[in-house]
Amino acid sequence: MKFEFRFPDIGEGLDEGVIMKWLVEEGDSIKEGDSVAEVETDKVTTEIPSPRTGKVGKLMYKEGDTVNVGEVLITIEVEGTSDIEEIVESEVVEEETAGVVGEVIASSEVIPPSTEEVAFSSKPVTNKKVLATPVARKMAKDLGVDIASVVGTGPNCRVMKEDIQNAKAQESEPTPTPALAPEVAKPTPTAALPTTTVVAQENEERIPLTKIRKTISQRMTQSRFTIPHTTAMDEIDISKLVEFRKKYKDLLMEEDVKLTYLPFIIKAVIVALKKFPEFNATLDEEKEELILKYYYNIGIATDTERGLMVPVVKDADKLSIIELAKKIEEVSTRAKENKSQLHELRGGTFSVTNYGSIGGHFGIPIINYPESAILGLGRVVKKPIVKDDEIVIANILPVSLSYDHRTIDGASGSHFINLLRELLSDPDILLLRA
């Protein structure tokens, strides 16, 4: 019998993916757990395993197509199942999907949202299958909104958080009587509007944005236009740290440990975060509360072929310098090789970006929303400085600290960098305080 394998929810908040590569062909025999496709999501590329043993029936999409959660990915010919068993299986898949992003809408037709229906409908639609995000479902339940009566504005009419908020706001407004209801202006037919086709010139090339690049674009825009950034910059003399690292670098290399400056800097950052917890926080705009986090998950901005990735070192405060060095190398390498798992890209509380590794000096890093701050690191260079009234050559580390000016004052940024200077200029003090 035919079993319809629907694209599963492979991670919280991810409701679609792009088929990068089929790993099976129609007619192939597969076992439960065998990978059937390689799919790119907003964050990672991952393989999708088959939930059944059988023969591949039909591949429902071509490579490069976008598939939404809950849509049929492939069909599988399963031996030994009756019609009743097939129906039960389909219902189970749909029910599992409903628990994550809502029940699957049977029709593939996208119906444009109608504000008139929301405002004047007197009866909720019954027996309607609703496609909705988990946040929207919970919000509807908390606010007492009938989610079945809400027209979604998301992909495939999926009900979003904003739709629930709008529906609740409209419920609070007095319902106008038909006699006094204002006339709703009819939208101008799109066919009447002039259309412009942009054609690439002979010396131009148009490259479609990848899923990852679209997500990076959205996240950077969200951060820049949501958080009022301010950036403090300074230079830190790390000459003693350079000597300290040089002393142990070769020794640790024999133990296959790549000792860079980053583990020391992260240790110093954690000391500073504990003293200034507003830098390790998230602003809850709806409740107007600042959420201070007393755990330290440090995101490491990593340049990959697919774009900027930020794998997270969890509980970095509990790791030694050597353990941090190993973990940083591990998560960065996995990101570059496109092997990061979703859990490795989530849960960050503060981020560090090392543009100095590719020769940069100063920069203005953009905060990894919804975090409150990010530290940018420039290239360590030798410069003449005045020390004890004498000109000496020092190893200088440029730093740039961007932070959320809604919750962090300018003076706090200076205090944070001053503490970093104290710790990084003397490794003994750093190790004592870390």
PDB file of C-alpha atoms in Angstrom, residues 134-408:
ATOM      1  CA  PRO A 134       3.331  26.777  17.722  1.00  0.00           C
ATOM      2  CA  VAL A 135       3.658  30.341  19.064  1.00  0.00           C
ATOM      3  CA  ALA A 136       0.414  31.352  17.330  1.00  0.00           C
ATOM      4  CA  ARG A 137      -1.452  28.324  18.734  1.00  0.00           C
ATOM      5  CA  LYS A 138      -0.325  29.048  22.287  1.00  0.00           C
ATOM      6  CA  MET A 139      -1.113  32.755  21.943  1.00  0.00           C
ATOM      7  CA  ALA A 140      -4.593  31.968  20.588  1.00  0.00           C
ATOM      8  CA  LYS A 141      -5.248  29.683  23.544  1.00  0.00           C
ATOM      9  CA  ASP A 142      -3.970  32.236  26.073  1.00  0.00           C
ATOM     10  CA  LEU A 143      -5.968  35.107  24.544  1.00  0.00           C
ATOM     11  CA  GLY A 144      -9.129  33.082  23.952  1.00  0.00           C
ATOM     12  CA  VAL A 145      -9.055  33.560  20.189  1.00  0.00           C
ATOM     13  CA  ASP A 146     -10.729  30.921  17.991  1.00  0.00           C
ATOM     14  CA  ILE A 147      -7.810  30.054  15.722  1.00  0.00           C
ATOM     15  CA  ALA A 148     -10.153  28.420  13.196  1.00  0.00           C
ATOM     16  CA  SER A 149     -11.727  31.817  12.477  1.00  0.00           C
ATOM     17  CA  VAL A 150      -8.403  33.572  11.823  1.00  0.00           C
ATOM     18  CA  VAL A 151      -7.133  33.992   8.280  1.00  0.00           C
ATOM     19  CA  GLY A 152      -3.388  33.373   8.177  1.00  0.00           C
ATOM     20  CA  THR A 153      -0.965  35.605   6.320  1.00  0.00           C
ATOM     21  CA  GLY A 154       2.001  33.216   6.398  1.00  0.00           C
ATOM     22  CA  PRO A 155       3.072  30.675   3.764  1.00  0.00           C
ATOM     23  CA  ASN A 156       0.118  28.590   2.560  1.00  0.00           C
ATOM     24  CA  CYS A 157      -2.165  30.767   4.746  1.00  0.00           C
ATOM     25  CA  ARG A 158      -0.349  29.658   7.914  1.00  0.00           C
ATOM     26  CA  VAL A 159      -1.617  31.537  10.967  1.00  0.00           C
ATOM     27  CA  MET A 160       1.210  33.619  12.463  1.00  0.00           C
ATOM     28  CA  LYS A 161       1.609  35.320  15.847  1.00  0.00           C
ATOM     29  CA  GLU A 162       0.747  38.692  14.291  1.00  0.00           C
ATOM     30  CA  ASP A 163      -2.539  37.270  12.921  1.00  0.00           C
ATOM     31  CA  ILE A 164      -3.622  36.257  16.430  1.00  0.00           C
ATOM     32  CA  GLN A 165      -2.667  39.683  17.798  1.00  0.00           C
ATOM     33  CA  ASN A 166      -4.648  41.422  15.049  1.00  0.00           C
ATOM     34  CA  ALA A 167      -7.649  39.159  15.602  1.00  0.00           C
ATOM     35  CA  LYS A 168      -7.610  39.893  19.342  1.00  0.00           C
ATOM     36  CA  ALA A 169      -7.328  43.626  18.687  1.00  0.00           C
ATOM     37  CA  GLN A 170     -10.318  43.499  16.331  1.00  0.00           C
ATOM     38  CA  GLU A 171     -12.338  41.576  18.911  1.00  0.00           C
ATOM     39  CA  SER A 172     -11.710  44.398  21.388  1.00  0.00           C
ATOM     40  CA  GLU A 173     -13.085  46.992  18.973  1.00  0.00           C
ATOM     41  CA  PRO A 174     -16.857  47.566  18.792  1.00  0.00           C
ATOM     42  CA  THR A 175     -18.362  45.659  15.870  1.00  0.00           C
ATOM     43  CA  PRO A 176     -19.881  48.134  13.399  1.00  0.00           C
ATOM     44  CA  THR A 177     -23.490  47.614  12.322  1.00  0.00           C
ATOM     45  CA  PRO A 178     -23.978  47.016   8.599  1.00  0.00           C
ATOM     46  CA  ALA A 179     -25.799  50.356   8.249  1.00  0.00           C
ATOM     47  CA  LEU A 180     -22.930  52.348   9.725  1.00  0.00           C
ATOM     48  CA  ALA A 181     -20.055  50.247   8.452  1.00  0.00           C
ATOM     49  CA  PRO A 182     -17.663  52.305   6.365  1.00  0.00           C
ATOM     50  CA  GLU A 183     -17.237  51.356   2.766  1.00  0.00           C
ATOM     51  CA  VAL A 184     -14.190  49.236   2.153  1.00  0.00           C
ATOM     52  CA  ALA A 185     -12.195  50.593  -0.743  1.00  0.00           C
ATOM     53  CA  LYS A 186     -11.801  48.030  -3.458  1.00  0.00           C
ATOM     54  CA  PRO A 187      -8.183  47.233  -4.224  1.00  0.00           C
ATOM     55  CA  THR A 188      -6.933  48.199  -7.644  1.00  0.00           C
ATOM     56  CA  PRO A 189      -6.701  45.065  -9.807  1.00  0.00           C
ATOM     57  CA  THR A 190      -3.091  44.053 -10.189  1.00  0.00           C
ATOM     58  CA  ALA A 191      -3.677  43.488 -13.897  1.00  0.00           C
ATOM     59  CA  ALA A 192      -4.180  47.236 -14.305  1.00  0.00           C
ATOM     60  CA  LEU A 193      -0.762  48.031 -12.888  1.00  0.00           C
ATOM     61  CA  PRO A 194       2.175  48.359 -15.252  1.00  0.00           C
ATOM     62  CA  THR A 195       4.657  45.542 -14.975  1.00  0.00           C
ATOM     63  CA  THR A 196       8.397  45.873 -15.313  1.00  0.00           C
ATOM     64  CA  THR A 197      10.627  42.999 -16.266  1.00  0.00           C
ATOM     65  CA  VAL A 198      14.230  43.442 -15.197  1.00  0.00           C
ATOM     66  CA  VAL A 199      16.572  41.858 -17.707  1.00  0.00           C
ATOM     67  CA  ALA A 200      20.215  41.318 -16.850  1.00  0.00           C
ATOM     68  CA  GLN A 201      22.617  43.104 -19.133  1.00  0.00           C
ATOM     69  CA  GLU A 202      25.262  41.258 -21.061  1.00  0.00           C
ATOM     70  CA  ASN A 203      27.914  41.968 -18.405  1.00  0.00           C
ATOM     71  CA  GLU A 204      25.675  41.114 -15.426  1.00  0.00           C
ATOM     72  CA  GLU A 205      24.837  37.884 -13.649  1.00  0.00           C
ATOM     73  CA  ARG A 206      21.798  37.168 -11.464  1.00  0.00           C
ATOM     74  CA  ILE A 207      22.379  34.632  -8.691  1.00  0.00           C
ATOM     75  CA  PRO A 208      19.356  33.401  -6.670  1.00  0.00           C
ATOM     76  CA  LEU A 209      19.855  33.812  -2.928  1.00  0.00           C
ATOM     77  CA  THR A 210      20.292  30.558  -1.035  1.00  0.00           C
ATOM     78  CA  LYS A 211      18.107  29.747   1.959  1.00  0.00           C
ATOM     79  CA  ILE A 212      21.027  30.490   4.275  1.00  0.00           C
ATOM     80  CA  ARG A 213      21.757  33.845   2.596  1.00  0.00           C
ATOM     81  CA  LYS A 214      18.090  34.875   2.824  1.00  0.00           C
ATOM     82  CA  THR A 215      18.100  34.049   6.533  1.00  0.00           C
ATOM     83  CA  ILE A 216      21.327  35.986   7.131  1.00  0.00           C
ATOM     84  CA  SER A 217      19.812  38.962   5.312  1.00  0.00           C
ATOM     85  CA  GLN A 218      16.619  38.827   7.371  1.00  0.00           C
ATOM     86  CA  ARG A 219      18.448  38.409  10.683  1.00  0.00           C
ATOM     87  CA  MET A 220      20.895  41.238  10.004  1.00  0.00           C
ATOM     88  CA  THR A 221      18.045  43.545   8.975  1.00  0.00           C
ATOM     89  CA  GLN A 222      16.035  42.550  12.047  1.00  0.00           C
ATOM     90  CA  SER A 223      18.990  43.233  14.334  1.00  0.00           C
ATOM     91  CA  ARG A 224      20.021  46.535  12.776  1.00  0.00           C
ATOM     92  CA  PHE A 225      16.522  48.006  12.634  1.00  0.00           C
ATOM     93  CA  THR A 226      15.309  46.602  15.982  1.00  0.00           C
ATOM     94  CA  ILE A 227      18.303  47.258  18.219  1.00  0.00           C
ATOM     95  CA  PRO A 228      19.807  50.765  18.491  1.00  0.00           C
ATOM     96  CA  HIS A 229      23.471  49.789  18.242  1.00  0.00           C
ATOM     97  CA  THR A 230      26.318  51.673  19.829  1.00  0.00           C
ATOM     98  CA  THR A 231      29.927  50.575  19.535  1.00  0.00           C
ATOM     99  CA  ALA A 232      32.920  51.163  21.801  1.00  0.00           C
ATOM    100  CA  MET A 233      36.403  50.635  20.369  1.00  0.00           C
ATOM    101  CA  ASP A 234      39.810  50.397  21.960  1.00  0.00           C
ATOM    102  CA  GLU A 235      43.258  48.826  21.672  1.00  0.00           C
ATOM    103  CA  ILE A 236      44.658  46.422  24.260  1.00  0.00           C
ATOM    104  CA  ASP A 237      48.336  45.649  24.840  1.00  0.00           C
ATOM    105  CA  ILE A 238      48.492  41.836  25.003  1.00  0.00           C
ATOM    106  CA  SER A 239      52.284  41.485  24.843  1.00  0.00           C
ATOM    107  CA  LYS A 240      52.387  39.309  27.985  1.00  0.00           C
ATOM    108  CA  LEU A 241      49.600  37.116  26.629  1.00  0.00           C
ATOM    109  CA  VAL A 242      51.539  36.692  23.358  1.00  0.00           C
ATOM    110  CA  GLU A 243      54.547  35.443  25.328  1.00  0.00           C
ATOM    111  CA  PHE A 244      52.376  33.178  27.490  1.00  0.00           C
ATOM    112  CA  ARG A 245      50.758  31.581  24.427  1.00  0.00           C
ATOM    113  CA  LYS A 246      54.112  31.222  22.675  1.00  0.00           C
ATOM    114  CA  LYS A 247      55.482  29.366  25.699  1.00  0.00           C
ATOM    115  CA  TYR A 248      52.787  26.654  25.620  1.00  0.00           C
ATOM    116  CA  LYS A 249      51.675  26.664  21.976  1.00  0.00           C
ATOM    117  CA  ASP A 250      54.147  24.052  20.694  1.00  0.00           C
ATOM    118  CA  LEU A 251      53.710  21.864  23.770  1.00  0.00           C
ATOM    119  CA  LEU A 252      49.943  21.730  23.282  1.00  0.00           C
ATOM    120  CA  MET A 253      50.360  21.192  19.540  1.00  0.00           C
ATOM    121  CA  GLU A 254      51.845  17.775  20.391  1.00  0.00           C
ATOM    122  CA  GLU A 255      48.546  17.014  22.138  1.00  0.00           C
ATOM    123  CA  ASP A 256      46.661  18.093  18.985  1.00  0.00           C
ATOM    124  CA  VAL A 257      45.402  21.293  20.648  1.00  0.00           C
ATOM    125  CA  LYS A 258      45.401  24.452  18.525  1.00  0.00           C
ATOM    126  CA  LEU A 259      45.982  27.235  21.061  1.00  0.00           C
ATOM    127  CA  THR A 260      44.852  30.602  19.681  1.00  0.00           C
ATOM    128  CA  TYR A 261      44.129  33.839  21.539  1.00  0.00           C
ATOM    129  CA  LEU A 262      40.382  33.208  21.350  1.00  0.00           C
ATOM    130  CA  PRO A 263      40.078  30.877  24.393  1.00  0.00           C
ATOM    131  CA  PHE A 264      41.829  33.488  26.559  1.00  0.00           C
ATOM    132  CA  ILE A 265      39.599  36.251  25.205  1.00  0.00           C
ATOM    133  CA  ILE A 266      36.436  34.217  25.843  1.00  0.00           C
ATOM    134  CA  LYS A 267      37.587  33.547  29.414  1.00  0.00           C
ATOM    135  CA  ALA A 268      38.049  37.286  29.906  1.00  0.00           C
ATOM    136  CA  VAL A 269      34.656  37.966  28.319  1.00  0.00           C
ATOM    137  CA  ILE A 270      32.943  35.582  30.740  1.00  0.00           C
ATOM    138  CA  VAL A 271      34.520  37.344  33.737  1.00  0.00           C
ATOM    139  CA  ALA A 272      33.227  40.644  32.334  1.00  0.00           C
ATOM    140  CA  LEU A 273      29.751  39.176  31.668  1.00  0.00           C
ATOM    141  CA  LYS A 274      29.502  38.054  35.276  1.00  0.00           C
ATOM    142  CA  LYS A 275      30.364  41.536  36.483  1.00  0.00           C
ATOM    143  CA  PHE A 276      28.129  43.278  33.916  1.00  0.00           C
ATOM    144  CA  PRO A 277      25.197  40.848  33.412  1.00  0.00           C
ATOM    145  CA  GLU A 278      23.244  43.278  31.215  1.00  0.00           C
ATOM    146  CA  PHE A 279      25.606  42.276  28.381  1.00  0.00           C
ATOM    147  CA  ASN A 280      24.494  38.634  28.757  1.00  0.00           C
ATOM    148  CA  ALA A 281      20.792  39.354  28.476  1.00  0.00           C
ATOM    149  CA  THR A 282      17.754  39.562  26.218  1.00  0.00           C
ATOM    150  CA  LEU A 283      15.160  42.334  26.150  1.00  0.00           C
ATOM    151  CA  ASP A 284      11.544  41.114  26.271  1.00  0.00           C
ATOM    152  CA  GLU A 285       9.908  44.017  24.477  1.00  0.00           C
ATOM    153  CA  GLU A 286       6.334  42.828  24.994  1.00  0.00           C
ATOM    154  CA  LYS A 287       6.641  42.467  28.776  1.00  0.00           C
ATOM    155  CA  GLU A 288       9.162  45.301  29.045  1.00  0.00           C
ATOM    156  CA  GLU A 289      11.575  43.131  31.021  1.00  0.00           C
ATOM    157  CA  LEU A 290      15.310  42.551  30.750  1.00  0.00           C
ATOM    158  CA  ILE A 291      16.104  38.836  31.041  1.00  0.00           C
ATOM    159  CA  LEU A 292      19.526  38.396  32.658  1.00  0.00           C
ATOM    160  CA  LYS A 293      21.101  35.033  31.875  1.00  0.00           C
ATOM    161  CA  TYR A 294      23.417  33.406  34.356  1.00  0.00           C
ATOM    162  CA  TYR A 295      24.648  30.784  31.916  1.00  0.00           C
ATOM    163  CA  TYR A 296      27.276  31.537  29.306  1.00  0.00           C
ATOM    164  CA  ASN A 297      26.788  30.160  25.799  1.00  0.00           C
ATOM    165  CA  ILE A 298      29.257  31.945  23.538  1.00  0.00           C
ATOM    166  CA  GLY A 299      28.571  32.158  19.820  1.00  0.00           C
ATOM    167  CA  ILE A 300      31.621  32.003  17.533  1.00  0.00           C
ATOM    168  CA  ALA A 301      30.949  33.804  14.243  1.00  0.00           C
ATOM    169  CA  THR A 302      32.400  31.588  11.514  1.00  0.00           C
ATOM    170  CA  ASP A 303      32.955  32.419   7.862  1.00  0.00           C
ATOM    171  CA  THR A 304      31.856  29.477   5.698  1.00  0.00           C
ATOM    172  CA  GLU A 305      31.315  28.902   1.992  1.00  0.00           C
ATOM    173  CA  ARG A 306      27.555  29.047   2.612  1.00  0.00           C
ATOM    174  CA  GLY A 307      27.714  32.320   4.546  1.00  0.00           C
ATOM    175  CA  LEU A 308      28.130  33.466   8.135  1.00  0.00           C
ATOM    176  CA  MET A 309      27.332  30.791  10.724  1.00  0.00           C
ATOM    177  CA  VAL A 310      27.422  31.223  14.507  1.00  0.00           C
ATOM    178  CA  PRO A 311      27.958  27.877  16.250  1.00  0.00           C
ATOM    179  CA  VAL A 312      27.651  28.087  20.031  1.00  0.00           C
ATOM    180  CA  VAL A 313      30.018  26.872  22.738  1.00  0.00           C
ATOM    181  CA  LYS A 314      27.616  25.885  25.520  1.00  0.00           C
ATOM    182  CA  ASP A 315      28.491  26.500  29.194  1.00  0.00           C
ATOM    183  CA  ALA A 316      31.816  28.055  28.214  1.00  0.00           C
ATOM    184  CA  ASP A 317      32.382  29.204  31.812  1.00  0.00           C
ATOM    185  CA  LYS A 318      32.767  25.578  32.881  1.00  0.00           C
ATOM    186  CA  LEU A 319      35.583  24.838  30.428  1.00  0.00           C
ATOM    187  CA  SER A 320      39.326  25.271  30.930  1.00  0.00           C
ATOM    188  CA  ILE A 321      41.478  27.195  28.430  1.00  0.00           C
ATOM    189  CA  ILE A 322      42.502  23.917  26.776  1.00  0.00           C
ATOM    190  CA  GLU A 323      38.929  22.604  26.717  1.00  0.00           C
ATOM    191  CA  LEU A 324      37.754  25.888  25.205  1.00  0.00           C
ATOM    192  CA  ALA A 325      40.436  25.682  22.512  1.00  0.00           C
ATOM    193  CA  LYS A 326      39.296  22.181  21.572  1.00  0.00           C
ATOM    194  CA  LYS A 327      35.617  23.106  21.579  1.00  0.00           C
ATOM    195  CA  ILE A 328      36.113  26.251  19.482  1.00  0.00           C
ATOM    196  CA  GLU A 329      38.071  24.254  16.901  1.00  0.00           C
ATOM    197  CA  GLU A 330      35.415  21.536  16.902  1.00  0.00           C
ATOM    198  CA  VAL A 331      32.329  23.735  16.391  1.00  0.00           C
ATOM    199  CA  SER A 332      34.080  26.011  13.875  1.00  0.00           C
ATOM    200  CA  THR A 333      35.295  23.082  11.782  1.00  0.00           C
ATOM    201  CA  ARG A 334      31.853  21.482  11.782  1.00  0.00           C
ATOM    202  CA  ALA A 335      30.324  24.758  10.619  1.00  0.00           C
ATOM    203  CA  LYS A 336      32.859  25.136   7.800  1.00  0.00           C
ATOM    204  CA  GLU A 337      32.249  21.552   6.701  1.00  0.00           C
ATOM    205  CA  ASN A 338      28.465  22.101   6.798  1.00  0.00           C
ATOM    206  CA  LYS A 339      28.057  19.464   9.501  1.00  0.00           C
ATOM    207  CA  SER A 340      26.585  21.628  12.282  1.00  0.00           C
ATOM    208  CA  GLN A 341      23.478  20.317  14.016  1.00  0.00           C
ATOM    209  CA  LEU A 342      20.610  22.661  14.859  1.00  0.00           C
ATOM    210  CA  HIS A 343      21.313  22.522  18.598  1.00  0.00           C
ATOM    211  CA  GLU A 344      24.864  23.767  17.913  1.00  0.00           C
ATOM    212  CA  LEU A 345      23.492  26.960  16.339  1.00  0.00           C
ATOM    213  CA  ARG A 346      20.982  27.842  19.070  1.00  0.00           C
ATOM    214  CA  GLY A 347      20.929  29.177  22.586  1.00  0.00           C
ATOM    215  CA  GLY A 348      23.730  31.735  22.372  1.00  0.00           C
ATOM    216  CA  THR A 349      23.847  34.485  25.014  1.00  0.00           C
ATOM    217  CA  PHE A 350      26.807  36.533  23.710  1.00  0.00           C
ATOM    218  CA  SER A 351      28.796  36.372  20.465  1.00  0.00           C
ATOM    219  CA  VAL A 352      32.387  36.940  19.389  1.00  0.00           C
ATOM    220  CA  THR A 353      33.455  37.671  15.809  1.00  0.00           C
ATOM    221  CA  ASN A 354      37.127  37.483  14.853  1.00  0.00           C
ATOM    222  CA  TYR A 355      37.502  39.446  11.626  1.00  0.00           C
ATOM    223  CA  GLY A 356      41.187  39.846  12.503  1.00  0.00           C
ATOM    224  CA  SER A 357      41.728  36.264  11.343  1.00  0.00           C
ATOM    225  CA  ILE A 358      41.323  37.488   7.756  1.00  0.00           C
ATOM    226  CA  GLY A 359      43.313  40.679   8.237  1.00  0.00           C
ATOM    227  CA  GLY A 360      40.706  43.144   9.533  1.00  0.00           C
ATOM    228  CA  HIS A 361      41.640  45.780  12.095  1.00  0.00           C
ATOM    229  CA  PHE A 362      38.533  47.615  13.344  1.00  0.00           C
ATOM    230  CA  GLY A 363      34.898  46.937  12.513  1.00  0.00           C
ATOM    231  CA  ILE A 364      31.382  47.575  13.772  1.00  0.00           C
ATOM    232  CA  PRO A 365      29.901  44.116  14.407  1.00  0.00           C
ATOM    233  CA  ILE A 366      26.128  43.665  14.249  1.00  0.00           C
ATOM    234  CA  ILE A 367      24.521  42.127  17.331  1.00  0.00           C
ATOM    235  CA  ASN A 368      23.284  38.562  16.938  1.00  0.00           C
ATOM    236  CA  TYR A 369      19.593  39.261  17.695  1.00  0.00           C
ATOM    237  CA  PRO A 370      18.076  38.795  20.273  1.00  0.00           C
ATOM    238  CA  GLU A 371      21.341  38.951  22.214  1.00  0.00           C
ATOM    239  CA  SER A 372      22.419  42.259  23.732  1.00  0.00           C
ATOM    240  CA  ALA A 373      26.069  42.503  22.690  1.00  0.00           C
ATOM    241  CA  ILE A 374      28.837  41.206  20.456  1.00  0.00           C
ATOM    242  CA  LEU A 375      32.629  41.579  20.633  1.00  0.00           C
ATOM    243  CA  GLY A 376      34.642  42.121  17.455  1.00  0.00           C
ATOM    244  CA  LEU A 377      38.337  41.232  17.377  1.00  0.00           C
ATOM    245  CA  GLY A 378      40.875  42.748  15.008  1.00  0.00           C
ATOM    246  CA  ARG A 379      44.277  41.483  13.872  1.00  0.00           C
ATOM    247  CA  VAL A 380      47.038  41.552  16.486  1.00  0.00           C
ATOM    248  CA  VAL A 381      49.762  43.923  15.242  1.00  0.00           C
ATOM    249  CA  LYS A 382      53.023  45.300  16.592  1.00  0.00           C
ATOM    250  CA  LYS A 383      52.859  49.039  17.278  1.00  0.00           C
ATOM    251  CA  PRO A 384      54.948  51.606  19.146  1.00  0.00           C
ATOM    252  CA  ILE A 385      53.260  52.749  22.349  1.00  0.00           C
ATOM    253  CA  VAL A 386      54.236  54.907  25.311  1.00  0.00           C
ATOM    254  CA  LYS A 387      54.765  52.795  28.440  1.00  0.00           C
ATOM    255  CA  ASP A 388      56.286  54.176  31.636  1.00  0.00           C
ATOM    256  CA  ASP A 389      57.248  57.307  29.706  1.00  0.00           C
ATOM    257  CA  GLU A 390      59.171  55.263  27.155  1.00  0.00           C
ATOM    258  CA  ILE A 391      58.347  54.280  23.596  1.00  0.00           C
ATOM    259  CA  VAL A 392      58.215  50.498  23.286  1.00  0.00           C
ATOM    260  CA  ILE A 393      56.983  48.003  20.687  1.00  0.00           C
ATOM    261  CA  ALA A 394      53.855  46.214  21.868  1.00  0.00           C
ATOM    262  CA  ASN A 395      51.473  43.590  20.526  1.00  0.00           C
ATOM    263  CA  ILE A 396      48.140  45.383  20.161  1.00  0.00           C
ATOM    264  CA  LEU A 397      44.705  43.764  19.928  1.00  0.00           C
ATOM    265  CA  PRO A 398      41.962  46.063  18.504  1.00  0.00           C
ATOM    266  CA  VAL A 399      38.495  45.385  19.940  1.00  0.00           C
ATOM    267  CA  SER A 400      35.027  46.646  19.051  1.00  0.00           C
ATOM    268  CA  LEU A 401      32.104  46.087  21.422  1.00  0.00           C
ATOM    269  CA  SER A 402      28.620  46.631  19.961  1.00  0.00           C
ATOM    270  CA  TYR A 403      25.734  46.620  22.432  1.00  0.00           C
ATOM    271  CA  ASP A 404      22.034  47.391  22.800  1.00  0.00           C
ATOM    272  CA  HIS A 405      21.760  51.050  23.802  1.00  0.00           C
ATOM    273  CA  ARG A 406      18.183  50.541  25.015  1.00  0.00           C
ATOM    274  CA  THR A 407      19.383  48.611  28.043  1.00  0.00           C
ATOM    275  CA  ILE A 408      23.121  49.343  28.261  1.00  0.00           C
TER     276      ILE A 408
END
